[in-house]
Every structure is written in structure tokens, then in C-alpha cells.
Coordinates of C-alpha atoms in Angstrom, one line a residue:
X537 CA 98.8 93.3 158.0
X538 CA 97.0 90.8 160.3
X539 CA 93.9 90.8 158.1
X540 CA 96.1 90.2 155.0
X541 CA 97.9 87.3 156.7
X542 CA 94.5 85.8 157.7
X543 CA 93.1 86.0 154.2
X544 CA 96.3 84.8 152.5
X545 CA 96.7 81.8 154.8
X546 CA 93.0 80.8 154.4
X547 CA 93.3 81.1 150.6
X548 CA 96.4 78.8 150.6
X549 CA 94.6 76.2 152.7
X550 CA 91.3 76.3 150.8
X551 CA 93.1 75.9 147.5
X552 CA 94.8 72.8 148.9
X553 CA 91.7 71.4 150.6
X554 CA 89.4 72.0 147.7
X555 CA 91.8 70.1 145.4
X556 CA 92.0 67.2 147.9
X557 CA 88.2 67.2 148.2
X558 CA 87.6 67.2 144.4
X559 CA 90.3 64.7 143.6
X560 CA 90.2 62.3 146.6
X561 CA 87.5 62.8 149.2
X562 CA 84.4 63.4 147.1
X563 CA 85.2 60.6 144.6
X564 CA 86.0 58.2 147.4
X565 CA 82.7 58.9 149.3
X566 CA 80.8 58.8 146.0
X567 CA 82.4 55.5 145.0
X568 CA 81.4 53.8 148.3
X569 CA 77.9 55.2 148.0
X570 CA 77.6 54.2 144.3
X571 CA 79.0 50.7 144.9
X572 CA 76.3 50.0 147.5
X573 CA 73.4 51.5 145.5
X574 CA 74.5 49.5 142.4
X575 CA 74.5 46.3 144.4
X576 CA 70.9 46.7 145.4
X577 CA 69.7 48.4 142.2
X578 CA 69.4 52.1 141.4
X579 CA 66.1 53.5 142.6
X580 CA 64.1 56.5 141.6
X581 CA 61.5 58.8 143.2
X582 CA 59.7 57.4 146.3
X583 CA 61.7 54.2 146.1
X584 CA 64.9 56.1 147.0
X585 CA 64.1 55.9 150.7
X586 CA 63.7 52.1 150.5
X587 CA 67.3 51.7 149.3
X588 CA 68.5 52.6 152.8
X589 CA 65.6 51.1 154.9
X590 CA 67.7 48.1 155.9
X591 CA 70.5 47.5 158.3
X592 CA 73.3 47.4 155.8
X593 CA 72.0 50.5 153.9
X594 CA 71.4 52.5 157.1
X595 CA 74.9 51.7 158.4
X596 CA 76.5 52.7 155.1
X597 CA 74.5 55.9 154.9
X598 CA 75.2 56.9 158.5
X599 CA 78.9 56.1 158.1
X600 CA 79.2 58.3 155.0
X601 CA 77.1 61.1 156.6
X602 CA 79.1 61.2 159.8
X603 CA 82.4 61.0 157.8
X604 CA 81.3 63.9 155.7
X605 CA 80.3 65.9 158.8
X606 CA 83.7 65.3 160.4
X607 CA 85.5 66.5 157.2
X608 CA 83.3 69.6 156.9
X609 CA 83.9 70.5 160.5
X610 CA 87.7 69.9 160.1
X611 CA 87.9 72.2 157.1
X612 CA 86.1 75.0 159.0
X613 CA 88.1 74.4 162.1
X614 CA 91.3 74.9 160.2
X615 CA 90.0 78.2 158.7
X616 CA 88.9 79.4 162.2
X617 CA 92.3 78.5 163.6
X618 CA 94.2 80.3 160.8
X619 CA 92.1 83.4 161.3
X620 CA 92.4 83.3 165.1
X621 CA 96.2 82.9 165.0
X622 CA 96.5 85.7 162.5
X623 CA 94.3 88.0 164.7
X624 CA 96.6 87.2 167.7
X625 CA 99.6 88.2 165.6
X626 CA 101.1 84.7 165.7
X627 CA 103.1 83.3 162.8
X628 CA 100.8 81.3 160.6
X629 CA 102.0 78.1 159.0
X630 CA 99.2 76.3 157.2
X631 CA 100.7 72.8 157.6
X632 CA 101.2 73.2 161.3
X633 CA 97.7 74.6 161.8
X634 CA 96.2 71.6 159.9
X635 CA 97.8 69.3 162.4
X636 CA 96.7 71.6 165.3
X637 CA 93.1 71.5 164.0
X638 CA 93.0 67.7 164.3
X639 CA 92.8 68.2 168.0
X640 CA 89.5 70.0 167.6
X641 CA 87.8 66.9 166.2
X642 CA 87.3 65.8 169.7
X643 CA 84.3 68.2 169.7
X644 CA 82.5 65.8 167.4
X645 CA 83.0 62.7 169.5
X646 CA 80.1 60.8 171.0
X647 CA 76.6 61.8 170.4
X648 CA 77.8 65.3 169.4
X649 CA 78.5 63.9 165.9
X650 CA 74.8 63.6 165.2
X651 CA 73.6 67.2 165.7
X652 CA 77.1 68.4 164.5
X653 CA 76.8 66.6 161.2
X654 CA 73.2 67.9 160.7
X655 CA 74.5 71.4 161.4
X656 CA 77.5 71.3 159.1
X657 CA 75.9 69.3 156.2
X658 CA 72.3 70.6 156.3
X659 CA 71.9 74.0 158.1
X660 CA 75.1 75.7 156.9
X661 CA 74.7 74.7 153.2
X662 CA 71.0 75.9 153.4
X663 CA 72.1 79.3 154.8
X664 CA 75.1 79.6 152.5
X665 CA 76.4 82.5 154.6
X666 CA 80.0 82.9 156.0
X667 CA 80.7 79.2 156.8
X668 CA 81.3 77.7 153.4
X669 CA 82.9 74.3 153.1
X670 CA 84.0 72.3 150.1
X671 CA 82.1 69.0 150.6
X672 CA 78.6 70.3 150.5
X673 CA 78.9 74.0 149.4
X674 CA 75.1 74.6 149.0
X675 CA 71.7 73.0 149.3
X676 CA 68.7 74.4 147.7
X677 CA 65.1 73.4 148.1
X678 CA 63.9 72.2 144.6
X679 CA 61.6 74.7 142.9
X680 CA 59.0 72.0 142.0
X681 CA 58.4 71.8 145.8
X682 CA 58.5 75.6 146.5
X683 CA 56.6 76.3 143.3
X684 CA 53.7 74.1 144.3
X685 CA 53.7 75.5 147.8
X686 CA 53.4 79.1 146.8
X687 CA 50.3 78.4 144.7
X688 CA 48.3 78.6 148.0
X689 CA 48.2 81.0 150.9
X690 CA 49.0 78.3 153.4
X691 CA 51.9 77.0 151.2
X692 CA 53.3 80.6 150.9
X693 CA 53.2 80.9 154.7
X694 CA 55.0 77.6 154.9
X695 CA 57.7 78.7 152.6
X696 CA 58.3 81.9 154.6
X697 CA 58.3 79.8 157.8
X698 CA 61.0 77.4 156.3
X699 CA 63.3 80.3 155.4
X700 CA 62.7 82.0 158.7
X701 CA 63.5 78.8 160.6
X702 CA 66.8 78.0 159.1
X703 CA 68.1 81.6 158.8
X704 CA 67.0 82.2 162.4
X705 CA 68.7 79.0 163.5
X706 CA 71.8 80.0 161.6
X707 CA 71.9 83.3 163.5
X708 CA 71.3 81.8 166.9
X709 CA 74.0 79.2 166.3
X710 CA 76.4 81.4 164.5
X711 CA 79.3 81.0 167.0
X712 CA 79.0 77.2 167.2
X713 CA 81.9 76.4 164.8
X714 CA 84.1 78.9 166.7
X715 CA 83.5 77.4 170.1
X716 CA 83.7 73.8 168.8
X717 CA 87.0 74.6 167.0
X718 CA 88.8 76.7 169.6
X719 CA 87.4 75.2 172.8
X720 CA 86.6 71.7 171.6
X721 CA 83.1 72.1 173.1
X722 CA 80.6 69.5 172.0
X723 CA 77.7 70.7 169.9
X724 CA 75.2 71.1 172.8
X725 CA 77.6 73.1 174.9
X726 CA 78.7 75.1 171.8
X727 CA 75.1 76.0 171.1
X728 CA 74.7 77.3 174.7
X729 CA 77.9 79.2 174.4
X730 CA 76.8 80.8 171.1
X731 CA 73.5 81.9 172.7
X732 CA 75.4 83.4 175.6
X733 CA 77.9 85.1 173.3
X734 CA 75.0 86.8 171.5
X735 CA 73.5 88.0 174.8
X736 CA 76.8 89.5 175.8
X737 CA 77.7 91.2 172.5
X738 CA 75.5 94.3 173.0
X739 CA 72.9 95.8 170.6
X740 CA 75.4 97.6 168.4
X741 CA 77.5 94.6 167.6
X742 CA 74.4 92.4 167.3
X743 CA 73.1 94.9 164.8
X744 CA 76.4 94.9 162.9
X745 CA 76.5 91.1 162.8
X746 CA 72.9 90.8 161.7
X747 CA 73.5 93.6 159.1
X748 CA 76.6 91.8 157.8
X749 CA 74.7 88.5 157.4
X750 CA 71.9 90.3 155.6
X751 CA 74.4 92.1 153.4
X752 CA 76.0 88.8 152.5
X753 CA 72.6 87.2 151.7
X754 CA 71.6 90.3 149.6
X755 CA 74.9 90.2 147.7
X756 CA 74.5 86.5 147.0
X757 CA 70.9 87.2 145.9
X758 CA 72.1 89.9 143.5
X759 CA 74.8 87.6 142.2
X760 CA 72.2 84.9 141.6
X761 CA 70.0 87.4 139.8
X762 CA 72.9 88.2 137.5
X763 CA 74.1 84.6 137.1
X764 CA 71.1 82.4 136.9
X765 CA 72.7 79.3 135.7
X766 CA 73.3 76.3 138.0
X767 CA 76.6 76.4 139.8
X768 CA 79.1 73.5 139.5
X769 CA 79.1 71.1 142.4
X770 CA 81.9 68.7 143.6
X771 CA 80.2 65.8 141.7
X772 CA 80.9 67.7 138.4
X773 CA 84.6 67.2 139.0
X774 CA 84.7 63.5 138.2
X775 CA 86.6 61.2 135.9
X776 CA 84.9 62.8 132.9
X777 CA 86.4 66.2 133.8
X778 CA 88.6 66.2 130.6
X779 CA 85.6 65.3 128.5
X780 CA 83.5 68.1 129.9
X781 CA 86.4 70.5 129.4
X782 CA 86.8 69.5 125.7
X783 CA 83.2 69.0 124.6
X784 CA 80.9 70.8 127.0
X785 CA 80.5 74.5 126.3
X786 CA 78.4 74.8 129.5
X787 CA 81.1 73.3 131.6
X788 CA 83.8 75.7 130.4
X789 CA 81.6 78.7 131.1
X790 CA 80.5 77.4 134.5
X791 CA 84.0 76.4 135.5
X792 CA 85.2 80.0 135.1
X793 CA 82.3 81.3 137.2
X794 CA 83.0 78.7 139.8
X795 CA 86.7 79.7 140.1
X796 CA 85.8 83.4 140.4
X797 CA 83.1 82.9 143.0
X798 CA 85.1 80.4 145.0
X799 CA 87.9 82.8 145.3
X800 CA 85.5 85.7 146.2
X801 CA 83.7 83.6 148.8
X802 CA 86.9 82.4 150.4
X803 CA 88.2 86.0 150.8
X804 CA 84.9 87.2 152.2
X805 CA 84.7 84.2 154.7
X806 CA 88.2 85.0 156.0
X807 CA 87.5 88.7 156.3
X808 CA 84.1 88.2 158.0
X809 CA 85.5 85.7 160.5
X810 CA 88.4 88.1 161.2
X811 CA 86.0 90.8 162.2
X812 CA 83.9 88.5 164.4
X813 CA 87.0 87.0 166.1
X814 CA 88.3 90.5 166.8
X815 CA 85.2 91.1 168.9
X816 CA 85.1 87.9 170.9
X817 CA 88.6 86.4 171.2
X818 CA 89.5 88.2 174.4
X819 CA 86.0 88.8 175.6
X820 CA 85.2 85.0 175.5
X821 CA 88.7 83.9 176.5
X822 CA 89.3 82.2 173.2
X823 CA 93.0 83.0 172.9
X824 CA 94.6 79.9 171.5
X825 CA 98.2 78.7 171.8
X826 CA 100.4 78.7 168.7
X827 CA 101.1 75.0 169.2
X828 CA 98.5 72.2 169.5
X829 CA 97.9 70.9 173.0
X830 CA 98.9 67.4 172.1
X831 CA 99.4 64.9 174.9
X832 CA 102.7 63.1 175.2
X833 CA 101.2 59.9 173.7
X834 CA 99.9 61.8 170.7
X835 CA 103.3 63.4 170.2
X836 CA 104.9 59.9 170.3
X837 CA 102.4 58.5 167.7
X838 CA 103.0 61.5 165.4
X839 CA 106.7 61.0 165.7
X840 CA 106.4 57.3 164.8
X841 CA 104.3 58.0 161.7
X842 CA 106.6 60.8 160.7
X843 CA 109.6 58.5 160.8
X844 CA 107.6 55.8 158.8
X845 CA 106.6 58.4 156.2
X846 CA 110.2 59.6 155.9
X847 CA 111.4 56.0 155.3
X848 CA 108.7 55.5 152.7
X849 CA 109.7 58.6 150.8
X850 CA 113.4 57.5 150.9
X851 CA 112.5 54.1 149.5
X852 CA 110.4 55.7 146.7
X853 CA 113.4 57.9 145.8
X854 CA 115.8 55.0 145.8
X855 CA 113.6 52.9 143.5
X856 CA 112.8 55.8 141.2
X857 CA 116.6 56.1 140.6
X858 CA 116.5 52.8 138.9
X859 CA 115.6 52.7 135.2
X860 CA 113.0 50.0 135.4
X861 CA 110.8 52.2 137.6
X862 CA 111.1 55.1 135.2
X863 CA 110.0 52.7 132.4
X864 CA 107.1 51.5 134.5
X865 CA 106.0 55.0 135.2
X866 CA 106.2 55.8 131.5
X867 CA 104.0 52.8 130.7
X868 CA 101.5 53.8 133.3
X869 CA 101.4 57.3 131.9
X870 CA 100.9 55.9 128.4
X871 CA 98.0 53.7 129.6
X872 CA 96.5 56.7 131.4
X873 CA 96.8 58.8 128.2
X874 CA 95.1 56.1 126.2
X875 CA 92.3 55.8 128.8
X876 CA 91.7 59.5 128.7
X877 CA 91.6 59.5 124.9
X878 CA 89.1 56.7 124.9
X879 CA 87.0 58.4 127.6
X880 CA 86.9 61.6 125.6
X881 CA 84.8 60.1 122.9
X882 CA 81.4 61.7 122.8
X883 CA 78.6 60.0 120.9
X884 CA 76.1 62.2 119.0
X885 CA 72.8 63.2 120.5
X886 CA 69.7 61.3 119.4
X887 CA 67.5 64.2 118.3
X888 CA 67.4 68.0 118.2
X889 CA 66.0 69.9 121.2
X890 CA 62.2 69.9 121.6
X891 CA 60.0 72.3 123.5
X892 CA 57.1 71.1 125.7
X893 CA 54.6 73.4 127.4
X894 CA 54.2 72.4 131.0
X895 CA 50.6 71.6 131.8
X896 CA 49.8 73.2 128.5
X897 CA 51.3 76.6 129.2
X898 CA 51.0 79.5 131.7
X899 CA 48.7 81.3 129.3
X900 CA 45.6 79.6 130.6
X901 CA 44.4 77.6 133.5
X902 CA 46.8 74.7 133.8
X903 CA 45.9 71.5 131.9
X904 CA 42.9 73.1 130.3
X905 CA 42.1 73.4 126.5
X906 CA 43.0 77.1 126.4
X907 CA 46.4 76.5 127.9
X908 CA 47.1 73.8 125.3
X909 CA 45.8 76.0 122.5
X910 CA 48.2 78.8 123.6
X911 CA 51.1 76.3 123.5
X912 CA 50.2 75.5 119.9
X913 CA 49.9 79.1 119.0
X914 CA 53.4 80.0 120.3
X915 CA 55.2 77.1 118.6
X916 CA 55.6 74.3 121.2
X917 CA 56.5 70.9 119.8
X918 CA 54.4 69.2 122.5
X919 CA 52.0 70.2 125.2
X920 CA 52.6 68.3 128.5
X921 CA 49.4 67.3 130.2
X922 CA 48.7 65.2 133.3
X923 CA 46.1 62.5 132.8
X924 CA 44.0 60.9 135.6
X925 CA 41.0 58.6 135.5
X926 CA 37.5 59.6 136.5
X927 CA 35.1 57.4 138.5
X928 CA 33.5 56.3 135.2
X929 CA 36.8 55.5 133.5
X930 CA 37.3 58.7 131.4
X931 CA 41.0 59.9 131.1
X932 CA 41.0 63.7 131.9
X933 CA 43.7 66.3 132.3
X934 CA 44.3 67.2 135.9
X935 CA 47.5 67.4 138.0
X936 CA 46.7 67.4 141.8
X937 CA 45.6 64.5 144.0
X938 CA 42.6 66.6 145.0
X939 CA 40.4 69.3 143.5
X940 CA 41.1 71.7 146.4
X941 CA 43.6 74.1 144.9
X942 CA 41.9 74.6 141.5
X943 CA 38.2 73.9 142.3
X944 CA 37.9 74.4 146.1
X945 CA 36.7 70.8 146.7
X946 CA 38.3 68.1 148.7
X947 CA 37.4 65.2 146.4
X948 CA 39.9 63.6 144.0
X949 CA 39.3 63.2 140.3
X950 CA 38.7 59.5 140.7
X951 CA 35.8 60.2 143.1
X952 CA 33.7 62.1 140.5
X953 CA 32.2 61.2 137.1
X954 CA 33.2 63.0 133.9
X955 CA 29.9 64.8 133.8
X956 CA 30.4 66.1 137.3
X957 CA 34.0 67.2 136.7
X958 CA 33.4 69.0 133.4
X959 CA 31.0 71.4 135.1
X960 CA 33.5 72.5 137.8
X961 CA 35.1 76.0 137.2
X962 CA 38.8 76.0 137.7
X963 CA 41.1 78.9 138.8
X964 CA 44.9 78.8 139.3
X965 CA 47.4 81.3 140.8
X966 CA 49.0 82.3 137.5
X967 CA 45.7 83.2 135.7
X968 CA 43.1 83.6 138.5
X969 CA 41.1 86.1 136.4
X970 CA 40.4 83.3 133.9
X971 CA 38.0 80.4 134.4
X972 CA 38.9 77.0 133.0
X973 CA 37.2 73.6 132.8
X974 CA 38.7 70.1 133.0
X975 CA 39.3 68.7 129.5
X976 CA 39.2 65.1 128.5
X977 CA 42.2 63.5 126.7
X978 CA 39.9 63.0 123.7
X979 CA 39.1 66.7 123.5
X980 CA 42.8 67.6 123.6
X981 CA 43.7 65.0 120.9
X982 CA 40.9 66.3 118.7
X983 CA 42.2 69.9 119.0
X984 CA 45.7 68.8 118.1
X985 CA 44.5 66.9 115.0
X986 CA 42.5 70.0 113.9
X987 CA 45.2 72.5 114.6
X988 CA 47.6 73.3 111.8
X989 CA 50.7 73.7 114.0
X990 CA 51.2 70.0 114.2
X991 CA 51.8 70.1 117.9
X992 CA 51.7 66.8 119.7
X993 CA 51.0 65.8 123.3
X994 CA 53.4 64.7 126.1
X995 CA 51.0 62.6 128.1
X996 CA 52.0 62.1 131.8
X997 CA 50.2 59.3 133.5
X998 CA 49.3 60.1 137.1
X999 CA 47.5 57.1 138.4
X1000 CA 46.1 56.8 141.9
X1001 CA 47.0 53.7 143.9
X1002 CA 45.9 50.6 142.1
X1003 CA 44.8 52.5 139.0
X1004 CA 47.9 52.2 136.9
X1005 CA 46.7 49.4 134.6
X1006 CA 43.3 50.9 134.2
X1007 CA 44.6 54.3 133.4
X1008 CA 47.1 53.0 130.8
X1009 CA 44.3 50.9 129.1
X1010 CA 42.0 53.9 129.0
X1011 CA 44.7 56.1 127.4
X1012 CA 45.6 53.4 124.9
X1013 CA 41.9 53.1 123.9
X1014 CA 41.6 56.9 123.2
X1015 CA 45.0 57.3 121.5
X1016 CA 44.4 54.2 119.2
X1017 CA 40.8 55.3 118.4
X1018 CA 42.1 58.6 117.1
X1019 CA 45.3 57.1 115.5
X1020 CA 47.3 59.6 117.5
X1021 CA 50.3 57.4 118.5
X1022 CA 52.7 59.0 116.1
X1023 CA 52.1 62.5 117.7
X1024 CA 52.1 61.4 121.3
X1025 CA 54.8 60.7 123.8
X1026 CA 54.3 59.2 127.2
X1027 CA 55.9 59.4 130.6
X1028 CA 55.1 58.8 134.3
X1029 CA 56.6 58.8 137.8
X1030 CA 54.9 55.4 138.2
X1031 CA 57.0 53.1 135.9
X1032 CA 54.8 50.0 136.1
X1033 CA 51.9 51.8 134.4
X1034 CA 54.2 52.5 131.4
X1035 CA 54.9 48.9 130.7
X1036 CA 51.4 48.4 129.4
X1037 CA 51.9 51.1 126.8
X1038 CA 55.4 50.0 125.9
X1039 CA 54.4 46.3 125.5
X1040 CA 51.3 47.2 123.4
X1041 CA 53.1 49.7 121.2
X1042 CA 56.9 49.3 121.4
X1043 CA 57.2 51.8 118.6
X1044 CA 55.7 54.6 120.7
X1045 CA 58.0 57.0 122.6
X1046 CA 57.8 56.2 126.3
X1047 CA 59.9 57.7 129.1
X1048 CA 60.4 57.7 132.8
X1049 CA 59.9 60.8 134.9
X1050 CA 62.2 61.3 138.0
X1051 CA 62.6 63.9 140.8
X1052 CA 65.0 61.9 142.9
X1053 CA 67.6 59.2 142.3
X1054 CA 69.7 56.9 144.5
X1055 CA 72.9 56.5 142.6
X1056 CA 74.1 57.4 139.2
X1057 CA 72.8 56.0 135.9
X1058 CA 74.4 52.9 134.6
X1059 CA 73.6 50.1 132.2
X1060 CA 70.8 48.9 134.5
X1061 CA 68.6 51.7 133.2
X1062 CA 67.8 49.5 130.2
X1063 CA 65.7 47.2 132.4
X1064 CA 63.2 50.1 132.5
X1065 CA 62.7 49.8 128.7
X1066 CA 62.4 53.5 128.1
X1067 CA 63.2 55.9 125.3
X1068 CA 64.0 59.0 127.3
X1069 CA 64.5 60.2 130.9
X1070 CA 62.6 63.3 132.1
X1071 CA 64.2 64.7 135.2
X1072 CA 63.5 67.6 137.6
X1073 CA 65.9 70.5 137.4
X1074 CA 67.7 69.6 140.7
X1075 CA 68.8 66.3 139.2
X1076 CA 70.5 67.8 136.1
X1077 CA 74.3 67.6 136.2
X1078 CA 77.1 67.2 133.7
X1079 CA 77.6 63.7 135.0
X1080 CA 74.0 62.6 134.5
X1081 CA 73.7 64.1 131.0
X1082 CA 77.1 62.5 130.0
X1083 CA 76.0 59.1 131.3
X1084 CA 72.7 59.3 129.6
X1085 CA 74.4 60.3 126.3
X1086 CA 76.7 57.3 126.5
X1087 CA 73.7 55.1 126.9
X1088 CA 71.8 56.8 124.0
X1089 CA 69.1 58.1 126.3
X1090 CA 67.8 61.6 125.7
X1091 CA 67.3 63.8 128.8
X1092 CA 64.4 66.2 129.2
X1093 CA 64.2 68.7 132.0
X1094 CA 61.2 69.9 134.0
X1095 CA 60.2 72.5 134.9
X1096 CA 62.5 75.2 133.4
X1097 CA 61.6 78.9 134.1
X1098 CA 64.8 80.7 133.3
X1099 CA 66.2 81.3 129.8
X1100 CA 69.8 81.3 131.1
X1101 CA 69.3 77.8 132.5
X1102 CA 67.6 76.7 129.3
X1103 CA 70.7 77.7 127.4
X1104 CA 72.9 76.0 130.0
X1105 CA 71.0 72.7 129.7
X1106 CA 71.2 72.8 125.9
X1107 CA 74.9 73.4 126.1
X1108 CA 75.2 70.3 128.4
X1109 CA 73.4 68.1 125.9
X1110 CA 69.8 68.1 127.2
X1111 CA 67.3 67.7 124.3
X1112 CA 64.0 68.5 125.8
X1113 CA 62.8 71.6 127.7
X1114 CA 59.5 71.4 129.6
X1115 CA 58.5 74.9 130.6
X1116 CA 55.4 77.0 131.7
X1117 CA 56.6 79.5 129.1
X1118 CA 57.1 77.4 125.9
X1119 CA 57.5 80.6 123.9
X1120 CA 60.6 81.5 125.8
X1121 CA 62.0 78.0 125.5
X1122 CA 61.2 78.0 121.7
X1123 CA 63.2 81.2 121.3
X1124 CA 66.2 79.8 123.2
X1125 CA 66.1 76.6 121.2
X1126 CA 65.9 78.5 117.9
X1127 CA 68.8 80.7 118.8
X1128 CA 70.9 77.7 120.0
X1129 CA 70.2 75.7 116.8
X1130 CA 71.1 78.8 114.7
X1131 CA 74.5 79.1 116.4
X1132 CA 75.3 75.4 116.8
X1133 CA 73.7 73.7 113.8
X1134 CA 71.9 70.3 113.8
X1135 CA 74.7 68.0 112.5
X1136 CA 75.3 66.6 116.0
X1137 CA 71.9 64.9 116.0
X1138 CA 71.2 61.4 114.6
X1139 CA 67.5 62.1 114.0
X1140 CA 67.0 64.9 111.5
X1141 CA 63.2 64.7 111.4
X1142 CA 60.8 66.8 113.5
X1143 CA 59.9 65.9 117.1
X1144 CA 61.1 62.6 118.5
X1145 CA 62.6 59.7 116.5
X1146 CA 60.3 57.3 114.8
X1147 CA 61.5 54.2 113.1
X1148 CA 65.0 53.1 112.4
X1149 CA 67.9 55.5 113.3
X1150 CA 71.1 55.8 111.2
X1151 CA 74.2 54.4 112.8
X1152 CA 76.3 56.7 114.9

């Protein structure tokens, strides 16, 4: 009975709080953040940090961060109070406990708010175990970082160390939210109390606790293995919610999964905390009163605000009784309905989905001619290759800033001549038994022109500092010499080096590559003079794809490894998949086009649009 009461009361509170978070709190925090970012100009990639490296930006960021930390702690504090009261056999009234939990916010006052916010907004969302709050439900390290790290032994050890560090910290600090919520201990004291509680628990209960956490992690891992699509986040529940619901096949599927898993996680969180509190409530003297320990001044303030709120409600009821207020409400509803109808318009996509082999493909040493040849053989529309400049000005295909990972040498590409580089044998982690050699851009273009598949090249410019202009000019010379502009598309993380190509050949397809963004897309994206946006997987969201679609900007995603996510991105409106396995991506695109048709695309030709497009 006590467990059932605990679970039911937590479910009622979480339903209310998640609704408030999605409708009020998250949009408000996002609007404050977006207003500031838009005022200074949306930044991408390495420039994101500079957006907040000033007094105004730092103050706004810290204010939002600490406000989010307080809200996350408050939510978990209410949950802990509800479970603790149910465990004590007290009558649980969610509204009363929400007031009572306000008293616990004193644990976050002073300097405690700094480590406390880091704990609730960074460590807990990374661990994603037991303590789950609505504002930042999960944080994952982008695969483009982990994927690069595990390509070397040192990087693999680093990944293991990162996971061990935050899961170990989560275990050592497991009781921190309980002591902060029930004893109002500040973070430092709560951390010491948590460590002491672990020491006093005994080996059997420690083993049960560790086993329970491992079981939770394993269950989540198995769930992720079954459901490999990206999960909805608070940012997906924005003012375009109705549009997503009507038009986005991906959103409807993902919303159903979100509802089921949210319900499941809430029940499990309440049950797990009930078990833990049954061990430590009396042992740690954590019995709490049924009423909040408000001071007399606090009671007076609450009474004053309660009276004002009652007068306000009475005034609203009195005015509502008059017809003119009902007419005004009807007009507001009509305006809102019109706004929703207008917002529900969805423009067509620019072109049908295209498949691009990442660094050629995984079926050969990355960025080498065999990897590009394999991409052509398995039906890729384009092979994506990273182009750098040698010491003697030859554009060649190579990704890293040094030759260490693939060739075992510390030099960079720009330090050696083409003759020196072409003799170096290359090996990568995915095909270490194979030996590859650095290819020049000219060799890759000649292959594509001779190959019957018609595959093109997605050329990513990767200039070293100060080389952007020279690299762009060298690539222009090669592409023009072979008249390959109609079969090449270009992108880079370094936007300035793209301007040379765009200004010289405005008819060529040029895009910006992004792995981080400060703020949402808006009309200012046009100052970049780009034809498409290529984003890392962690940036993909319903909001981004919808905004880009409104602006007529195709979205390409890198680097996609999972077929379920490929299908999800296509359903969202992504029109370019960059993958190590272009054969898998091609199969997903073919199946998607067979079931959805191609009428939703303005450009009906192959590849990317060239020339004048028909009107939408």
C-alpha cells in the first residue's frame, strides 16, 4: 500500500511538472537564451564559446544555468519528499508537498548552487540512472567525439576513463539529493553525508544498491538497443508542436515512445527511491514532518499571497460573467486558431534524399581511392572526402591534423610535399589489414569521370590556420581544369574559405558544416550564402529541420551509422545522409522513396538542384 501510494503520488506530480516544464519553463528559458544569442548573432562551431565570453553573455548564461539547476533540484526534491512521506505512512497531498519542498531550496543557497547545478544538470543527465528530471533528461557525448577517440588505444582508454569517472561519481554521490532535500544540507555537506551513508550501509546493501544501478543501466542499454532512434527532448515541444503532429511521421512515432518510456521511468524512479529510503530513513535520522517547517514570517507571506490570489480569481470570475469578456475570449481563440492554421503550412523539400559515403566509405582505408571506388560500386550519390593542402600546394584527401593515427608520423599534411605523402602507407582501425595511400583530389576526380556510376564528390575543405584562401584556390583550379563543377558539392567547418568558391561560382552547390550552434536558425542564416547545412547528429531536431525547411535550406546529417536513425531523419525532412556505410543508407533511402514517393520535392532531377527551381 505504501509503495503504491508513493508511485501514484510521484506519477501525479511528474505529469503536472512535465506539463509545466514543456509549456512554460523550457520555452521561457529558451526564449531568454535565444533573444540574447540573436542580438549578438548566431554562432557555429568554435565560435559558440565566444558568444558568452563577455560580461553580458556570461551573466545571462550563469543566470539561466543556475535557474535550471534550482528547478531540477526542486523537482527531485518534491519526488523525494513524496516517497519519504509515503514510506512513513503519512497522508500524501501533492499540492502540500510541493509547498513543503520549497523549503529545501535553501540547500542550494550561496556557493552550493555552483556544484549543485553541475551535479543536477551535468552528472545526473550523463548517468541517466534513478534521478531523472524534466528539464535536462539526458546528455550524451556526441559519437563524432567518441568515434574518433576509439580509433586509437589511448583514445579507447580515455573513453573508458570518462565513463568510469561519471558513473563512479554518481555512485559515490548517490545520496546527495536525499540529504539536500530532506536535511537541507548544502552540496558539500551532502556529499560527505552520502559517503558516510555508503560506509554505514554494509556490504550486502551496498551490493544490492550497486546491482540495482547496474540493472537499471543494463535495462536502458537493452532498450536503446531495441529503440535506436533519437528520443524527443523538451526542445521538441515548442510552438510548432501541432505542425510536427500533423506533418511529421517521425514525431508521431517518437512521441508515443516518449510517453511510454517517461511513464516507465517515473514508476521505476519512485520504486527505486522507495527501496533506498526504506533502508536509510530511520538509520540516518531522516524522518520528516508532514508539514513544512516554515517560520512565522514565511507563513505570513504565504497567507498574504494566498489572499491576493483569491481576490484575483474572484475578479476574473466576475469579469468573465460579463458578455464582453466572453466575446473577447472568443476573438482571442479565433486569432489563435488562425495563427495555428498559418503555422501549420509546410513548404515542400528542395530535393530527394541523397546518400554520401563518409570519407569515401568504410570499405577501404578512409579518404583513399579504394574507399571512394567502393562508394561508387554500392550506389552512393557522392563520396565525401576531406581535402587539405600539401607543402607544395597540391590538394589531397586526408582528415586528421597530423599523420599519427593513419601513418604513424607526427607531421601534418602541410609539412610534406605531394611526392613525400603519396609514398606513405596508411592503415585505419576499420580496415587495418588493408594498406592505403593518400590520393590527390585530381586522382579522385579522374576516377569519378571514368566511372560509369555517375557518382560525384562532396569536397570538405579542411584548411590549416591561414590556408583557407590558398586551399580554396587550389581546389578551384583542379575542379575547373577537369570541368567537374556540376558533379561536385562543397562544404567546410571554416566558412570564410567557402566564400571564395561561392563568389567564383555562385551556381555551384556550397554548404556549411556544423557540429555546435549557439541559438536556433533564423533568417540571419542567409548572410552565410549557403545552399545547404550539414550538421552533426547531435544537432538534429524537429525544430532545426522545420526551421531549415521554412528557409528553403536542405539539411544533411553526419555521420549516421544506424539504419533506424537514417529512417527517422528522412521522416523528419532531412535530405542528405552521410554515412560510413553508404550501402545501408542507399537501401533506407530507396525503401523510403518507394513508400513515400517523390512528389514532395521541388527538384526532380538526380543529385542536388542545378539551375532554376520551379515555384513552390
